[in-house]
Amino acid sequence: VSRALNIMGDRATLLILNCAFLGVRRFNDFKVITGIAPSLLTDRLRRLDDAGVMRRTVYSKRPTRYEYR
């Protein structure tokens, strides 16, 4: 429980997860919908990826673009 709260314990992370459950996958879409600053959004998405809650996958190779699942 403690580990889960450390990963998901703030408002920004909960907003991101809510969007993900509604089908949002791309960084810019998360940014527009949530209004989270890009630097904070990058940090939270990285934490979720590192924790295995979400995974970052390539959806375009030129230029390289990622989505989160």
Short mmCIF file of N, CA and C in Angstrom, two decimals:
data_model
loop_
_atom_site.label_atom_id
_atom_site.label_comp_id
_atom_site.label_asym_id
_atom_site.label_seq_id
_atom_site.Cartn_x
_atom_site.Cartn_y
_atom_site.Cartn_z
N VAL A 1 0.83 -1.18 0.00
CA VAL A 1 0.00 0.00 0.00
C VAL A 1 0.88 1.25 0.00
N SER A 2 1.92 1.23 0.78
CA SER A 2 2.82 2.38 0.85
C SER A 2 3.45 2.67 -0.50
N ARG A 3 3.91 1.64 -1.17
CA ARG A 3 4.53 1.82 -2.50
C ARG A 3 3.52 2.39 -3.50
N ALA A 4 2.31 1.88 -3.47
CA ALA A 4 1.26 2.38 -4.38
C ALA A 4 0.97 3.85 -4.12
N LEU A 5 0.89 4.24 -2.87
CA LEU A 5 0.64 5.64 -2.54
C LEU A 5 1.81 6.53 -2.95
N ASN A 6 3.03 6.02 -2.85
CA ASN A 6 4.19 6.80 -3.29
C ASN A 6 4.15 7.04 -4.80
N ILE A 7 3.65 6.07 -5.55
CA ILE A 7 3.58 6.20 -7.01
C ILE A 7 2.40 7.07 -7.42
N MET A 8 1.23 6.84 -6.82
CA MET A 8 -0.01 7.46 -7.28
C MET A 8 -0.58 8.48 -6.32
N GLY A 9 0.20 8.95 -5.41
CA GLY A 9 -0.33 9.77 -4.33
C GLY A 9 -0.55 11.24 -4.61
N ASP A 10 -0.35 11.73 -5.82
CA ASP A 10 -0.58 13.16 -6.04
C ASP A 10 -1.63 13.39 -7.12
N ARG A 11 -2.14 14.58 -7.17
CA ARG A 11 -3.23 14.95 -8.07
C ARG A 11 -2.86 14.74 -9.54
N ALA A 12 -1.67 15.14 -9.94
CA ALA A 12 -1.25 15.03 -11.33
C ALA A 12 -1.25 13.58 -11.79
N THR A 13 -0.74 12.69 -10.99
CA THR A 13 -0.68 11.29 -11.35
C THR A 13 -2.09 10.70 -11.47
N LEU A 14 -2.96 11.08 -10.57
CA LEU A 14 -4.35 10.58 -10.64
C LEU A 14 -5.06 11.11 -11.89
N LEU A 15 -4.79 12.35 -12.28
CA LEU A 15 -5.37 12.89 -13.51
C LEU A 15 -4.87 12.12 -14.73
N ILE A 16 -3.58 11.82 -14.75
CA ILE A 16 -2.99 11.06 -15.86
C ILE A 16 -3.62 9.68 -15.96
N LEU A 17 -3.73 9.00 -14.82
CA LEU A 17 -4.31 7.66 -14.83
C LEU A 17 -5.78 7.69 -15.25
N ASN A 18 -6.51 8.69 -14.81
CA ASN A 18 -7.91 8.82 -15.22
C ASN A 18 -8.00 8.97 -16.74
N CYS A 19 -7.17 9.81 -17.31
CA CYS A 19 -7.15 9.99 -18.77
C CYS A 19 -6.78 8.70 -19.48
N ALA A 20 -5.80 7.99 -18.94
CA ALA A 20 -5.37 6.73 -19.55
C ALA A 20 -6.51 5.72 -19.57
N PHE A 21 -7.27 5.65 -18.48
CA PHE A 21 -8.40 4.72 -18.44
C PHE A 21 -9.49 5.13 -19.44
N LEU A 22 -9.53 6.40 -19.81
CA LEU A 22 -10.50 6.88 -20.79
C LEU A 22 -9.98 6.79 -22.22
N GLY A 23 -8.73 6.28 -22.40
CA GLY A 23 -8.21 6.03 -23.73
C GLY A 23 -7.15 7.00 -24.23
N VAL A 24 -6.74 7.96 -23.42
CA VAL A 24 -5.69 8.89 -23.82
C VAL A 24 -4.37 8.15 -23.82
N ARG A 25 -3.56 8.36 -24.87
CA ARG A 25 -2.30 7.62 -25.00
C ARG A 25 -1.08 8.50 -25.25
N ARG A 26 -1.28 9.68 -25.80
CA ARG A 26 -0.14 10.49 -26.25
C ARG A 26 0.11 11.69 -25.35
N PHE A 27 1.40 12.04 -25.25
CA PHE A 27 1.85 13.10 -24.36
C PHE A 27 1.06 14.39 -24.55
N ASN A 28 0.95 14.85 -25.78
CA ASN A 28 0.27 16.12 -26.03
C ASN A 28 -1.20 16.07 -25.60
N ASP A 29 -1.83 14.94 -25.80
CA ASP A 29 -3.22 14.79 -25.37
C ASP A 29 -3.33 14.86 -23.85
N PHE A 30 -2.41 14.19 -23.15
CA PHE A 30 -2.38 14.30 -21.68
C PHE A 30 -2.21 15.77 -21.27
N LYS A 31 -1.29 16.46 -21.94
CA LYS A 31 -0.99 17.85 -21.60
C LYS A 31 -2.22 18.74 -21.80
N VAL A 32 -2.89 18.61 -22.93
CA VAL A 32 -4.05 19.44 -23.24
C VAL A 32 -5.20 19.16 -22.29
N ILE A 33 -5.51 17.89 -22.08
CA ILE A 33 -6.67 17.52 -21.27
C ILE A 33 -6.48 17.84 -19.79
N THR A 34 -5.29 17.56 -19.26
CA THR A 34 -5.06 17.74 -17.83
C THR A 34 -4.61 19.14 -17.45
N GLY A 35 -3.95 19.83 -18.38
CA GLY A 35 -3.40 21.14 -18.06
C GLY A 35 -2.14 21.09 -17.21
N ILE A 36 -1.56 19.92 -17.10
CA ILE A 36 -0.34 19.74 -16.32
C ILE A 36 0.85 20.31 -17.10
N ALA A 37 1.74 21.00 -16.41
CA ALA A 37 2.94 21.55 -17.05
C ALA A 37 3.76 20.42 -17.67
N PRO A 38 4.35 20.66 -18.84
CA PRO A 38 5.11 19.61 -19.53
C PRO A 38 6.19 18.95 -18.68
N SER A 39 6.91 19.72 -17.89
CA SER A 39 7.98 19.13 -17.07
C SER A 39 7.40 18.20 -16.00
N LEU A 40 6.30 18.59 -15.38
CA LEU A 40 5.66 17.75 -14.38
C LEU A 40 5.04 16.51 -15.03
N LEU A 41 4.43 16.69 -16.19
CA LEU A 41 3.85 15.57 -16.92
C LEU A 41 4.92 14.55 -17.31
N THR A 42 6.05 15.04 -17.80
CA THR A 42 7.16 14.16 -18.16
C THR A 42 7.62 13.36 -16.95
N ASP A 43 7.76 14.02 -15.81
CA ASP A 43 8.20 13.36 -14.59
C ASP A 43 7.21 12.28 -14.16
N ARG A 44 5.93 12.61 -14.15
CA ARG A 44 4.92 11.64 -13.70
C ARG A 44 4.80 10.45 -14.65
N LEU A 45 4.85 10.71 -15.96
CA LEU A 45 4.79 9.61 -16.91
C LEU A 45 6.01 8.70 -16.76
N ARG A 46 7.17 9.30 -16.52
CA ARG A 46 8.39 8.50 -16.33
C ARG A 46 8.26 7.64 -15.07
N ARG A 47 7.72 8.21 -14.00
CA ARG A 47 7.53 7.44 -12.76
C ARG A 47 6.58 6.26 -12.99
N LEU A 48 5.48 6.52 -13.69
CA LEU A 48 4.52 5.46 -13.96
C LEU A 48 5.13 4.37 -14.84
N ASP A 49 5.95 4.76 -15.79
CA ASP A 49 6.65 3.79 -16.64
C ASP A 49 7.66 2.99 -15.82
N ASP A 50 8.45 3.65 -15.02
CA ASP A 50 9.45 2.97 -14.19
C ASP A 50 8.81 1.99 -13.21
N ALA A 51 7.62 2.34 -12.71
CA ALA A 51 6.93 1.48 -11.75
C ALA A 51 6.18 0.35 -12.42
N GLY A 52 6.09 0.37 -13.76
CA GLY A 52 5.38 -0.67 -14.47
C GLY A 52 3.88 -0.47 -14.53
N VAL A 53 3.41 0.70 -14.13
CA VAL A 53 1.98 0.99 -14.17
C VAL A 53 1.55 1.28 -15.60
N MET A 54 2.38 2.01 -16.32
CA MET A 54 2.16 2.29 -17.73
C MET A 54 3.43 1.91 -18.47
N ARG A 55 3.30 1.71 -19.77
CA ARG A 55 4.52 1.45 -20.53
C ARG A 55 4.56 2.37 -21.75
N ARG A 56 5.74 2.83 -22.04
CA ARG A 56 5.98 3.74 -23.17
C ARG A 56 6.35 2.91 -24.39
N THR A 57 5.61 3.10 -25.49
CA THR A 57 5.88 2.36 -26.71
C THR A 57 5.96 3.32 -27.90
N VAL A 58 6.76 2.96 -28.88
CA VAL A 58 6.94 3.78 -30.08
C VAL A 58 5.71 3.61 -30.98
N TYR A 59 5.14 4.73 -31.44
CA TYR A 59 4.06 4.64 -32.42
C TYR A 59 4.44 5.28 -33.75
N SER A 60 5.57 6.01 -33.79
CA SER A 60 6.06 6.60 -35.03
C SER A 60 7.59 6.60 -34.98
N LYS A 61 8.20 6.18 -36.08
CA LYS A 61 9.67 6.13 -36.10
C LYS A 61 10.31 7.37 -36.68
N ARG A 62 9.58 8.12 -37.50
CA ARG A 62 10.15 9.32 -38.11
C ARG A 62 9.18 10.47 -38.02
N PRO A 63 9.29 11.36 -37.11
CA PRO A 63 10.21 11.35 -35.97
C PRO A 63 9.74 10.33 -34.91
N THR A 64 10.66 9.96 -34.03
CA THR A 64 10.31 9.00 -32.99
C THR A 64 9.30 9.63 -32.04
N ARG A 65 8.17 8.98 -31.92
CA ARG A 65 7.10 9.42 -31.03
C ARG A 65 6.64 8.23 -30.19
N TYR A 66 6.23 8.54 -28.96
CA TYR A 66 5.83 7.49 -28.04
C TYR A 66 4.39 7.68 -27.59
N GLU A 67 3.78 6.59 -27.17
CA GLU A 67 2.49 6.66 -26.51
C GLU A 67 2.59 5.83 -25.24
N TYR A 68 1.65 6.04 -24.36
CA TYR A 68 1.66 5.38 -23.05
C TYR A 68 0.44 4.49 -22.94
N ARG A 69 0.68 3.26 -22.52
CA ARG A 69 -0.40 2.28 -22.37
C ARG A 69 -0.38 1.69 -20.99
#
